[in-house]
Amino acid sequence: MPRILIVEDEEIIRSAVRKLLTHAGYEVADAGSVEEAEDNHEPARFDLIISDLRLPGAPGTELIRRAPDTPVLIMTSYASLRSAVDSMKMGAVEYIAKPFDHDEMLEAVAGILARQARSAGGADEKPDHAPFESHPDSDPAAIMFGHCEAMQKVFTLIRKVAPTETTVLIQGESGTGKELAARALHLMSPRTSNPLISVNCAAIPESLIESELFGHEKGSFTGAVSARTGLIEAADGGSLFLDEIGELPAEAQARLLRVLQEGEIRKVGSTQSRQVDVRMIAATHRNLKAMTRTGEFREDLFYRLNVMQVRIPPLRERQADILGLAQRFLKRQGEKMGKPGLKLTPEAMRALERHRWPGNVRELENAIERATILCDNDLITPSLLDLDGEGGDVNIPESLVEGNNEQTLSREAESTSDLSLEDYFQHFVLENQDRMSETELAQKLGISRKSLWERRQRLGIPRKKSSGN
């Protein structure tokens, strides 16, 4: 049984990770600081160390030096993402950004331990010319679920393209599992022992995107108090996954094109370039080809990225997978919440198969999680899934139908009487985003700017581009 040491000063996070890993079958110990870990445990005797980056006393990266033969997984918040990149340069095997979900943590742990086992199990006996063989657990069918013909074609394509150095563009609606496909491409490649760096281009402010991707020199701009390594350089030797690449600003697109053409980067504020060896994987829910015609996306960059295209089908095109996915999520959520043996009623199964699933697999998982929480016995009914409850008897906030918005929404109400709340949200944003700022939209909807951005991502509504005037 693999032994894992958790070093985290926040008791809530430490306890949650400990319970998660213990339930998954690992032997777990924990500490609140590097010093406590050394006093009460011997870090070098563990198979894996999971440590927060910022700790009282010595930082989490100190464990890399004190236990040089033990892989260290660094946990970090987005605010200290660049420090996490620096930690990988110091020897951390991988980082995981907070907040993370349970599946993400378990996948990261399993991947690190699998690589460690392969390394210890005879890597020295292999001749240098031995062909690359991926681990069976890295197969896309083990990472993603899909028995339907469309997903089997996706798996076959991933298996063919993964061992190559070809740039891949993954296309699909929000919630279809594009990041899982990118992980499978990396794990099945010869680069699997090196890092997979994932970047959500839409989540980084435009003013920081170039610094985050390419790094910067000290004093290159206000606030640049020290030199920083960029995410592309951190992925050197491994893979770089650029999610929502359609949101990259024009300047960053031009610099990324040079990386693809010349294999070199130049930090912001630097006059020197350096070579990098990175396998590029990009993903988007937008039509990049159409964006090239409007000038939103560089045509030359599009053709550089679109060497091999993998399209992840939406859930509505995977009718045969809906119940299988639901059962999988139900088993996982039931075990997590101490409710094993949960079952879907026949009526619930029919409701799942009839639903349109605009949020795709992510929406299905959320519906199952909600039903598991609300269930008082062993049966999941349609009312617990609350799929029909999203439409019909929806109370629309007064702020959505006052003033200039009244005519818009009343016209939509005439066309259909069973729009879901998400439909109202989508119609309202599309109708008003040209004359309202993001702050005004969020205020009218009665939500935060962060919630507005998250719903845009989930529903595939592109954010309004500034004109630059």
C-alpha positions in Angstrom: 0.0 0.0 0.0 1.6 3.3 -1.1 2.4 5.7 1.8 1.6 9.4 1.4 2.6 12.3 3.6 0.4 15.5 3.5 2.0 18.7 4.7 -0.7 21.5 5.0 -1.1 24.1 7.7 -4.9 24.6 7.1 -6.6 21.9 9.2 -9.8 21.8 7.0 -7.8 21.1 3.8 -5.4 18.7 5.5 -8.3 16.7 6.9 -10.2 16.6 3.6 -7.2 15.4 1.6 -6.4 12.8 4.3 -9.9 11.4 4.3 -10.0 11.4 0.5 -6.7 9.5 0.1 -7.5 7.1 3.0 -10.8 6.2 1.4 -9.0 5.6 -1.9 -6.8 2.9 -0.2 -3.6 4.8 0.6 -1.8 4.9 3.9 -1.7 8.5 5.0 0.1 10.7 7.5 0.0 14.4 7.9 1.7 17.4 9.4 1.2 21.2 9.6 4.7 22.3 8.6 8.0 21.0 7.2 9.5 21.0 10.7 6.5 19.0 12.1 6.8 16.5 9.3 10.5 15.9 10.1 9.9 15.7 13.8 7.0 13.3 13.7 7.6 11.4 10.5 10.5 10.6 8.1 9.5 12.2 4.8 12.1 10.2 2.8 10.3 6.9 3.8 7.0 7.9 2.0 6.1 7.1 -1.6 4.7 10.6 -2.2 4.6 13.9 -0.4 1.7 16.3 -1.0 2.6 19.8 0.3 1.2 23.3 0.3 3.6 25.8 -1.2 3.2 28.4 1.5 3.7 27.0 5.1 4.7 28.5 8.4 8.5 28.3 8.6 10.1 26.6 5.7 8.2 26.5 2.4 6.9 23.3 1.0 9.6 23.2 -1.7 12.1 22.6 1.2 10.8 19.0 1.2 12.2 18.5 -2.3 15.7 19.0 -0.8 15.1 17.0 2.4 13.6 14.0 0.7 15.3 14.0 -2.7 14.2 10.5 -3.7 10.5 11.1 -2.9 8.2 12.8 -5.5 6.7 16.0 -4.2 3.3 17.3 -5.4 2.8 21.0 -4.7 -0.6 22.5 -3.8 -1.0 26.2 -4.6 -3.6 28.8 -5.1 -3.9 30.6 -8.4 -2.4 33.8 -6.8 0.9 31.9 -6.4 0.8 30.0 -9.6 4.1 31.4 -10.8 5.8 30.3 -7.6 4.4 26.8 -8.3 6.1 26.9 -11.7 9.4 27.9 -10.0 8.9 24.9 -7.6 8.8 22.5 -10.6 12.1 23.9 -11.7 13.4 23.0 -8.2 12.3 19.4 -8.6 8.6 19.1 -7.8 7.0 16.5 -10.0 3.7 18.3 -10.4 1.5 21.0 -9.0 -2.2 21.2 -8.4 -4.1 24.5 -8.1 -6.6 25.2 -5.3 -9.4 24.8 -5.3 -9.2 21.3 -6.8 -11.9 18.6 -7.0 -11.4 15.1 -5.6 -11.1 13.4 -9.0 -8.3 15.8 -10.0 -6.4 15.1 -6.8 -6.8 11.3 -7.2 -5.8 11.4 -10.9 -2.7 13.4 -10.0 -1.7 11.0 -7.2 -2.3 7.9 -9.2 -0.3 9.2 -12.2 2.7 10.1 -10.0 2.7 6.8 -8.2 2.3 4.9 -11.5 5.3 6.7 -13.0 7.3 6.1 -9.8 6.5 2.4 -9.9 7.5 2.1 -13.6 10.8 4.0 -12.8 11.6 1.7 -9.9 10.5 -1.5 -11.7 13.2 -2.0 -14.2 13.7 1.2 -16.1 17.5 0.7 -15.7 17.2 -2.7 -17.3 15.7 -1.3 -20.5 18.1 -0.7 -23.4 18.3 2.9 -24.6 16.8 2.0 -27.9 13.7 0.3 -26.3 10.5 1.6 -27.9 8.2 3.8 -25.8 5.3 1.9 -24.1 2.6 3.8 -22.4 1.1 2.6 -19.1 -2.3 0.8 -19.5 -3.9 3.2 -16.9 -3.1 6.1 -19.3 -5.4 4.7 -22.1 -8.2 7.2 -22.9 -10.8 4.6 -22.1 -9.4 4.4 -18.5 -9.5 8.2 -18.1 -12.7 9.0 -20.0 -16.0 7.1 -20.2 -17.6 6.3 -23.5 -19.1 3.2 -25.0 -20.8 4.9 -27.9 -19.4 4.8 -31.4 -18.5 8.6 -31.4 -16.4 8.2 -28.2 -14.7 5.1 -29.4 -13.6 7.0 -32.5 -12.2 9.7 -30.2 -10.3 7.1 -28.2 -8.8 5.5 -31.3 -7.7 8.9 -32.6 -6.1 9.8 -29.3 -4.2 6.4 -29.2 -2.9 7.1 -32.7 -1.8 10.7 -32.2 -0.6 10.6 -28.6 2.8 8.9 -29.3 3.7 11.6 -31.9 4.9 15.1 -31.5 2.0 16.5 -33.5 0.2 19.6 -32.2 -3.4 18.8 -31.3 -6.5 21.0 -31.3 -9.3 19.6 -29.1 -12.8 21.0 -29.9 -15.9 20.6 -28.0 -18.6 22.3 -25.9 -18.0 23.3 -22.3 -18.3 20.4 -20.0 -17.5 17.6 -22.5 -14.2 16.6 -21.1 -11.5 18.4 -23.2 -9.0 18.5 -20.3 -9.4 14.8 -19.8 -8.6 14.2 -23.5 -5.5 16.4 -23.1 -4.4 14.4 -20.1 -4.8 11.2 -22.0 -2.7 12.6 -24.9 0.1 13.5 -22.5 0.0 10.3 -20.5 0.2 8.1 -23.6 3.1 10.1 -25.1 6.9 9.7 -24.5 6.7 12.9 -22.5 4.6 11.3 -19.7 7.5 11.5 -17.2 7.7 15.3 -17.7 5.1 17.8 -16.6 1.7 18.6 -18.2 1.1 22.3 -17.6 -2.5 23.3 -18.0 -3.5 26.9 -18.6 -7.0 28.4 -18.8 -6.4 31.3 -21.1 -9.8 32.8 -20.3 -9.1 32.9 -16.5 -5.9 35.0 -16.7 -6.3 38.8 -17.1 -5.2 40.1 -20.6 -2.6 42.3 -19.0 -0.9 39.3 -17.4 -1.3 36.6 -20.0 2.0 37.2 -21.7 3.9 37.4 -18.4 2.3 34.1 -17.3 3.0 32.2 -20.5 6.4 33.6 -21.4 7.8 34.8 -18.1 9.3 38.2 -17.4 12.5 39.9 -16.3 12.9 41.9 -13.2 11.7 45.5 -13.7 10.1 44.8 -17.1 6.8 46.4 -15.8 5.4 47.9 -12.7 5.3 45.2 -10.0 7.9 42.9 -11.6 10.1 42.9 -8.5 11.9 39.7 -9.6 12.4 37.6 -12.7 9.8 34.8 -13.3 9.7 31.6 -15.3 6.8 31.4 -17.7 4.4 28.4 -18.0 5.8 27.5 -21.4 9.3 27.2 -20.1 8.0 25.2 -17.1 6.6 22.7 -19.6 9.9 22.3 -21.3 10.3 18.6 -22.1 6.6 18.0 -21.4 3.3 19.1 -22.7 1.5 22.5 -22.6 -2.4 22.4 -22.5 -3.9 25.8 -23.5 -7.6 25.6 -22.6 -9.9 28.2 -24.2 -7.2 29.3 -26.6 -9.8 31.4 -28.5 -9.6 33.9 -25.6 -5.9 34.7 -26.2 -5.3 38.4 -27.0 -3.7 39.3 -30.3 -0.2 40.1 -28.9 0.0 36.7 -27.1 -1.2 34.9 -30.3 1.8 36.4 -32.2 4.3 35.3 -29.5 2.7 31.8 -29.4 3.0 31.5 -33.1 6.8 32.0 -32.8 6.9 29.2 -30.2 5.2 26.8 -32.6 7.4 28.0 -35.6 10.8 28.4 -34.0 10.5 26.5 -30.8 11.8 29.5 -28.8 10.5 32.0 -26.3 11.6 35.4 -25.1 10.6 36.7 -21.7 8.7 40.0 -21.4 11.4 42.7 -21.0 14.2 40.4 -22.3 16.4 40.7 -25.4 17.5 37.1 -25.3 15.6 34.1 -26.6 15.9 30.5 -25.5 14.9 27.2 -27.1 12.1 25.1 -25.5 10.9 21.6 -26.3 7.2 21.6 -25.7 4.3 19.5 -27.2 1.4 21.9 -27.7 -2.2 20.8 -27.0 -4.9 23.4 -27.4 -8.7 23.3 -26.7 -11.6 25.6 -27.4 -15.4 25.6 -27.5 -15.4 28.4 -30.1 -15.2 28.2 -33.9 -11.6 29.3 -34.5 -12.0 29.1 -38.3 -14.9 31.6 -38.2 -12.8 33.8 -35.8 -10.0 34.0 -38.4 -12.5 35.6 -40.8 -13.5 38.3 -38.3 -9.9 38.9 -37.3 -10.3 37.7 -33.7 -7.9 34.9 -34.2 -4.7 34.8 -36.4 -5.2 32.6 -39.4 -1.5 31.5 -39.4 -1.8 30.4 -35.8 -5.0 28.5 -36.5 -3.3 26.4 -39.2 -0.3 25.8 -36.9 -2.6 24.5 -34.1 -5.0 22.6 -36.3 -2.6 19.9 -37.4 -4.6 17.2 -35.8 -8.1 17.9 -34.6 -9.9 15.9 -31.9 -13.6 16.7 -31.5 -15.3 15.7 -28.3 -19.0 15.1 -29.0 -21.6 16.8 -26.8 -23.6 14.6 -24.4 -26.8 14.9 -26.5 -24.9 13.0 -29.3 -23.9 10.3 -26.8 -27.3 8.9 -26.0 -25.9 5.4 -25.3 -23.5 6.8 -22.7 -25.9 8.9 -20.5 -27.0 6.1 -18.2 -23.5 4.6 -18.0 -22.1 8.0 -17.0 -24.9 8.5 -14.5 -24.3 5.1 -12.8 -20.6 5.9 -12.6 -21.2 9.3 -11.0 -23.8 7.8 -8.7 -21.4 5.1 -7.4 -18.6 7.7 -6.9 -20.9 10.2 -5.1 -22.5 7.5 -3.0 -19.1 6.2 -1.8 -17.9 9.8 -1.1 -21.0 10.7 0.9 -21.4 7.4 2.7 -24.5 6.3 0.8 -23.5 3.1 -1.1 -26.2 1.2 -3.0 -28.0 4.1 -4.5 -30.1 3.3 -7.6 -31.9 5.2 -10.3 -35.7 4.6 -10.6 -36.9 3.7 -14.2 -38.6 7.2 -14.3 -35.3 8.8 -13.4 -33.5 6.9 -16.1 -36.1 8.1 -18.7 -35.7 11.7 -17.4 -31.9 11.5 -17.8 -32.3 10.2 -21.4 -34.8 12.9 -22.4 -32.9 15.9 -21.0 -31.0 18.1 -23.5 -27.8 18.5 -21.3 -26.7 21.9 -22.4 -23.9 21.7 -19.8 -22.9 18.2 -21.0 -21.1 15.7 -18.8 -20.4 18.4 -16.1 -24.1 19.1 -15.8 -24.9 15.4 -15.5 -22.3 15.0 -12.7 -23.8 18.0 -10.9 -27.3 16.6 -11.2 -26.2 13.3 -9.7 -24.3 15.0 -6.9 -27.3 17.1 -6.0 -29.6 14.1 -6.0 -27.2 12.1 -3.8 -27.2 14.8 -1.2 -31.0 15.1 -1.2 -31.8 11.4 -1.3 -33.2 10.0 2.0 -33.4 6.4 0.9 -31.7 4.2 -1.8 -33.7 5.5 -4.8 -33.0 8.5 -7.0 -36.2 9.8 -8.4 -36.8 12.5 -11.1 -37.7 15.1 -8.5 -34.3 14.7 -6.8 -32.6 15.1 -10.2 -34.6 18.3 -10.6 -34.1 18.3 -14.4 -37.6 19.4 -15.2 -37.5 21.8 -12.3 -35.0 24.0 -14.2 -37.8 25.1 -16.5 -41.5 26.0 -16.1 -42.0 27.3 -12.6 -38.9 29.5 -12.5 -39.0 32.7 -10.6 -37.2 35.3 -12.7 -35.7 38.2 -10.7 -37.5 41.5 -11.1 -34.2 43.0 -12.2 -34.3 40.9 -15.3 -37.6 42.3 -16.6 -37.4 45.9 -15.6 -36.8 48.9 -17.8 -35.3 48.1 -21.2 -35.1 44.4 -20.6 -38.9 43.9 -20.4 -39.5 43.9 -24.1 -36.7 41.4 -24.8 -37.8 38.8 -22.2 -41.5 39.1 -22.9 -40.8 38.4 -26.6 -38.9 35.3 -25.6 -41.6 34.3 -23.2 -44.1 34.4 -26.1 -42.0 32.0 -28.1 -41.8 29.3 -25.4 -43.2 28.8 -21.9 -40.7 26.3 -20.6 -37.3 28.0 -21.0 -34.9 27.0 -18.2 -33.2 29.5 -16.0 -30.0 28.9 -17.9 -31.8 29.8 -21.1 -33.0 33.0 -19.7 -29.5 33.8 -18.5 -28.1 33.1 -22.0 -30.8 35.2 -23.8 -30.3 38.1 -21.4 -26.5 38.1 -21.7 -26.5 37.9 -25.5 -29.2 40.6 -25.8 -27.5 43.1 -23.4 -23.8 42.5 -23.4 -23.2 45.1 -26.2 -24.6 47.9 -24.1 -23.8 46.7 -20.6 -20.4 46.2 -18.9 -19.7 42.9 -17.1 -20.3 44.6 -13.8 -23.7 45.9 -14.9 -24.7 42.5 -16.3 -23.8 40.8 -13.0 -25.7 43.3 -11.0 -28.8 42.9 -13.2 -28.6 39.1 -12.8 -28.0 39.4 -9.1 -24.8 37.4 -9.2 -21.1 38.2 -8.9 -18.7 38.8 -11.8 -17.0 35.5 -11.0 -20.3 33.6 -11.3 -21.1 35.5 -14.5 -17.7 34.3 -16.0 -18.3 30.7 -14.8 -21.7 30.6 -16.4 -20.3 32.0 -19.6 -17.8 29.2 -19.7 -20.3 26.5 -18.8 -22.8 27.7 -21.5 -20.2 28.5 -24.1 -21.1 32.3 -24.3 -18.0 34.2 -25.5 -17.2 37.2 -23.5 -17.6 40.6 -25.2 -14.3 41.6 -26.8 -13.2 45.2 -26.2 -12.8 47.3 -29.3 -9.5 48.7 -28.1 -10.7 52.3 -28.7 
